[in-house]
mmCIF file of C-alpha atoms in Angstrom:
data_model
loop_
_atom_site.group_PDB
_atom_site.id
_atom_site.type_symbol
_atom_site.label_atom_id
_atom_site.label_comp_id
_atom_site.label_asym_id
_atom_site.label_seq_id
_atom_site.Cartn_x
_atom_site.Cartn_y
_atom_site.Cartn_z
ATOM 1 C CA MET A 1 -29.245 101.846 180.526
ATOM 2 C CA GLY A 2 -27.073 99.874 178.350
ATOM 3 C CA LYS A 3 -23.359 98.727 179.512
ATOM 4 C CA ILE A 4 -20.725 97.159 177.460
ATOM 5 C CA THR A 5 -16.983 96.436 178.589
ATOM 6 C CA PHE A 6 -14.286 96.309 175.228
ATOM 7 C CA TYR A 7 -10.923 94.246 175.812
ATOM 8 C CA GLU A 8 -8.195 94.934 173.952
ATOM 9 C CA ASP A 9 -7.148 91.154 173.635
ATOM 10 C CA ARG A 10 -8.964 88.114 172.816
ATOM 11 C CA ASN A 11 -10.805 86.283 175.872
ATOM 12 C CA PHE A 12 -11.140 89.536 177.754
ATOM 13 C CA GLY A 13 -7.380 90.488 178.308
ATOM 14 C CA GLY A 14 -5.286 93.439 178.173
ATOM 15 C CA ARG A 15 -6.794 96.804 178.781
ATOM 16 C CA SER A 16 -10.439 97.512 178.992
ATOM 17 C CA TYR A 17 -12.464 100.472 178.901
ATOM 18 C CA GLU A 18 -16.411 100.373 180.038
ATOM 19 C CA CYS A 19 -18.918 102.533 177.941
ATOM 20 C CA MET A 20 -22.809 102.871 178.492
ATOM 21 C CA SER A 21 -23.525 105.053 175.670
ATOM 22 C CA ASP A 22 -22.560 106.089 171.898
ATOM 23 C CA CYS A 23 -18.773 106.116 171.159
ATOM 24 C CA PRO A 24 -17.948 107.269 167.795
ATOM 25 C CA GLU A 25 -14.154 106.636 168.410
ATOM 26 C CA LEU A 26 -12.893 103.695 170.641
ATOM 27 C CA ASN A 27 -8.946 104.084 169.523
ATOM 28 C CA SER A 28 -9.251 107.098 171.960
ATOM 29 C CA TYR A 29 -9.389 104.627 174.832
ATOM 30 C CA LEU A 30 -7.710 101.674 173.413
ATOM 31 C CA SER A 31 -5.449 100.725 170.925
ATOM 32 C CA ARG A 32 -7.381 97.738 169.699
ATOM 33 C CA CYS A 33 -10.578 95.750 170.470
ATOM 34 C CA ASN A 34 -10.544 92.122 170.309
ATOM 35 C CA SER A 35 -13.158 90.918 172.682
ATOM 36 C CA CYS A 36 -16.043 92.486 174.489
ATOM 37 C CA ARG A 37 -18.518 91.745 177.470
ATOM 38 C CA VAL A 38 -22.248 93.304 177.044
ATOM 39 C CA ASP A 39 -23.525 93.436 180.884
ATOM 40 C CA SER A 40 -27.033 95.046 179.501
ATOM 41 C CA GLY A 41 -28.872 96.297 176.954
ATOM 42 C CA CYS A 42 -27.645 95.975 173.228
ATOM 43 C CA PHE A 43 -25.516 97.728 171.142
ATOM 44 C CA MET A 44 -24.474 97.778 167.159
ATOM 45 C CA VAL A 45 -20.583 97.650 166.916
ATOM 46 C CA TYR A 46 -18.718 98.994 163.822
ATOM 47 C CA ASP A 47 -15.384 98.497 162.162
ATOM 48 C CA ARG A 48 -14.710 101.966 161.688
ATOM 49 C CA SER A 49 -14.920 105.238 163.179
ATOM 50 C CA ASN A 50 -18.023 107.222 163.643
ATOM 51 C CA TYR A 51 -20.621 104.103 163.052
ATOM 52 C CA THR A 52 -19.411 103.477 159.503
ATOM 53 C CA GLY A 53 -17.917 100.040 157.977
ATOM 54 C CA ASN A 54 -19.303 96.348 158.560
ATOM 55 C CA GLN A 55 -21.647 96.419 161.613
ATOM 56 C CA PHE A 56 -22.694 93.456 163.974
ATOM 57 C CA TYR A 57 -25.748 93.307 166.353
ATOM 58 C CA LEU A 58 -25.087 92.575 170.286
ATOM 59 C CA ARG A 59 -26.786 91.775 172.941
ATOM 60 C CA ARG A 60 -26.501 90.630 176.466
ATOM 61 C CA GLY A 61 -23.611 88.068 176.478
ATOM 62 C CA GLU A 62 -19.869 87.385 176.373
ATOM 63 C CA TYR A 63 -17.792 87.975 172.987
ATOM 64 C CA SER A 64 -14.456 86.312 173.643
ATOM 65 C CA ASP A 65 -13.069 86.322 169.873
ATOM 66 C CA TYR A 66 -14.546 88.077 167.171
ATOM 67 C CA SER A 67 -12.484 86.328 164.336
ATOM 68 C CA ARG A 68 -14.311 83.051 165.566
ATOM 69 C CA MET A 69 -17.748 84.529 165.357
ATOM 70 C CA GLY A 70 -16.893 85.609 161.483
ATOM 71 C CA MET A 71 -16.733 89.190 162.638
ATOM 72 C CA PHE A 72 -14.369 91.842 161.772
ATOM 73 C CA GLU A 73 -10.886 92.352 163.267
ATOM 74 C CA SER A 74 -11.405 94.922 165.682
ATOM 75 C CA ILE A 75 -14.513 97.319 166.925
ATOM 76 C CA ARG A 76 -13.555 100.913 166.162
ATOM 77 C CA SER A 77 -17.171 102.704 167.259
ATOM 78 C CA CYS A 78 -20.242 101.257 168.961
ATOM 79 C CA ARG A 79 -23.851 102.707 169.185
ATOM 80 C CA MET A 80 -26.340 101.777 171.998
ATOM 81 C CA ILE A 81 -29.815 100.779 170.831
ATOM 82 C CA PRO A 82 -32.532 102.168 172.965
ATOM 83 C CA MET A 83 -35.206 100.033 174.385
ATOM 84 C CA HIS A 84 -38.384 100.545 172.239
ATOM 85 C CA ARG A 85 -42.094 99.363 173.211
ATOM 86 C CA GLY A 86 -44.629 99.966 170.637
ATOM 87 C CA SER A 87 -45.364 99.262 167.242
ATOM 88 C CA PHE A 88 -42.836 98.931 164.327
ATOM 89 C CA ARG A 89 -43.006 100.667 161.181
ATOM 90 C CA MET A 90 -40.738 101.069 158.017
ATOM 91 C CA ARG A 91 -41.872 101.659 154.199
ATOM 92 C CA ILE A 92 -39.107 100.109 151.839
ATOM 93 C CA TYR A 93 -38.474 101.434 148.716
ATOM 94 C CA GLU A 94 -37.055 99.920 145.556
ATOM 95 C CA ARG A 95 -35.154 102.711 144.462
ATOM 96 C CA GLU A 96 -33.380 105.499 146.152
ATOM 97 C CA ASN A 97 -35.045 108.655 147.339
ATOM 98 C CA PHE A 98 -38.134 106.557 147.841
ATOM 99 C CA GLY A 99 -38.929 105.710 144.166
ATOM 100 C CA GLY A 100 -40.415 102.686 142.814
ATOM 101 C CA GLN A 101 -42.055 100.036 144.656
ATOM 102 C CA MET A 102 -42.792 100.861 147.881
ATOM 103 C CA THR A 103 -43.722 98.330 150.499
ATOM 104 C CA GLU A 104 -45.011 99.145 154.287
ATOM 105 C CA LEU A 105 -43.480 96.476 156.949
ATOM 106 C CA MET A 106 -44.598 96.258 160.518
ATOM 107 C CA ASP A 107 -43.168 92.818 161.198
ATOM 108 C CA ASP A 108 -39.999 90.803 160.099
ATOM 109 C CA CYS A 109 -39.444 89.965 156.561
ATOM 110 C CA ASP A 110 -37.399 86.894 155.737
ATOM 111 C CA SER A 111 -37.348 87.718 151.832
ATOM 112 C CA ILE A 112 -38.341 90.778 150.054
ATOM 113 C CA MET A 113 -38.463 88.983 146.689
ATOM 114 C CA ASP A 114 -40.355 86.013 147.991
ATOM 115 C CA ARG A 115 -43.064 88.026 150.111
ATOM 116 C CA TYR A 116 -43.401 91.336 147.965
ATOM 117 C CA ARG A 117 -41.770 90.478 144.414
ATOM 118 C CA MET A 118 -39.019 93.308 145.129
ATOM 119 C CA SER A 119 -35.695 92.710 143.643
ATOM 120 C CA ASP A 120 -33.967 95.428 145.744
ATOM 121 C CA CYS A 121 -34.629 97.758 148.111
ATOM 122 C CA GLN A 122 -32.338 101.244 147.877
ATOM 123 C CA SER A 123 -34.012 103.426 150.473
ATOM 124 C CA CYS A 124 -36.534 103.576 153.698
ATOM 125 C CA ASN A 125 -38.393 105.534 155.831
ATOM 126 C CA VAL A 126 -38.311 104.013 159.532
ATOM 127 C CA MET A 127 -41.491 105.408 161.285
ATOM 128 C CA ASP A 128 -41.549 103.419 164.532
ATOM 129 C CA GLY A 129 -39.058 100.916 166.122
ATOM 130 C CA HIS A 130 -35.344 100.058 165.138
ATOM 131 C CA TRP A 131 -34.683 97.282 162.526
ATOM 132 C CA LEU A 132 -31.874 95.298 161.331
ATOM 133 C CA MET A 133 -31.581 95.185 157.413
ATOM 134 C CA TYR A 134 -29.796 91.908 155.896
ATOM 135 C CA GLU A 135 -28.265 91.530 152.501
ATOM 136 C CA GLN A 136 -29.473 88.071 151.987
ATOM 137 C CA PRO A 137 -32.976 86.683 152.512
ATOM 138 C CA HIS A 138 -33.205 84.722 155.826
ATOM 139 C CA PHE A 139 -31.418 87.372 158.306
ATOM 140 C CA ARG A 140 -28.078 86.318 156.768
ATOM 141 C CA GLY A 141 -25.236 88.349 155.519
ATOM 142 C CA ARG A 142 -24.055 91.730 156.045
ATOM 143 C CA MET A 143 -26.141 93.768 158.519
ATOM 144 C CA MET A 144 -27.410 97.726 158.775
ATOM 145 C CA TYR A 145 -28.970 98.927 162.021
ATOM 146 C CA MET A 146 -31.900 101.420 160.974
ATOM 147 C CA ARG A 147 -33.349 103.724 163.868
ATOM 148 C CA PRO A 148 -36.505 106.142 163.148
ATOM 149 C CA GLY A 149 -35.644 108.448 159.949
ATOM 150 C CA GLU A 150 -35.492 109.024 156.408
ATOM 151 C CA TYR A 151 -32.666 106.939 154.363
ATOM 152 C CA ARG A 152 -32.769 108.355 150.970
ATOM 153 C CA SER A 153 -29.884 106.397 149.562
ATOM 154 C CA PHE A 154 -28.081 103.593 150.910
ATOM 155 C CA ARG A 155 -25.308 103.890 148.177
ATOM 156 C CA GLU A 156 -24.878 107.189 149.549
ATOM 157 C CA MET A 157 -24.554 105.881 152.982
ATOM 158 C CA GLY A 158 -21.660 103.476 151.726
ATOM 159 C CA TYR A 159 -23.819 100.511 150.573
ATOM 160 C CA SER A 160 -23.370 100.877 146.825
ATOM 161 C CA ASN A 161 -22.783 96.896 145.952
ATOM 162 C CA THR A 162 -25.208 95.897 148.630
ATOM 163 C CA ARG A 163 -28.943 94.275 148.588
ATOM 164 C CA PHE A 164 -30.710 94.383 151.391
ATOM 165 C CA MET A 165 -33.326 90.997 151.011
ATOM 166 C CA SER A 166 -34.718 90.965 154.844
ATOM 167 C CA MET A 167 -35.435 93.008 157.489
ATOM 168 C CA ARG A 168 -35.926 92.139 161.198
ATOM 169 C CA ARG A 169 -37.045 94.098 164.143
ATOM 170 C CA ILE A 170 -35.024 94.662 167.112
ATOM 171 C CA MET A 171 -37.518 93.262 169.969
ATOM 172 C CA ASP A 172 -35.046 92.148 172.273
ATOM 173 C CA GLN A 173 -34.884 93.617 176.147
ATOM 174 C CA CYS A 174 -32.184 96.367 175.210
#
């Protein structure tokens, strides 16, 4: 079970809201959110409501000022990442709707271009585990959280100008 506490101001100031599950709209509880403390578990936080916009992965720790970490201005929604014990498996595809070159991943990949000669990844099917996809090689740039399911078009998910170039398994004790 995860637990995260959001604060309106930097350095854990102002009003707070404690959350232990997914929350599609933090504005219902706080007017803004500029710091947080993760007491247990792992979470994805988003700068827009309903788990949209820029995403950032948080694990146990204190996050006193989002702007100093290169994050967005305020968190608007969060999703708890469940603990996964077992294998990891994801198929990535060069084009939308599972078209083009397909590669199956079972471990982290720091560059799909270097390892598989794939220049793009526009859809995927996550069979096992929870993953983070990054827009740049070596796990840098914007990220997207992927849980088990089919993702036919990253463009239709709001990532029209984003190319995901590296993938990492979420293996933390969430």
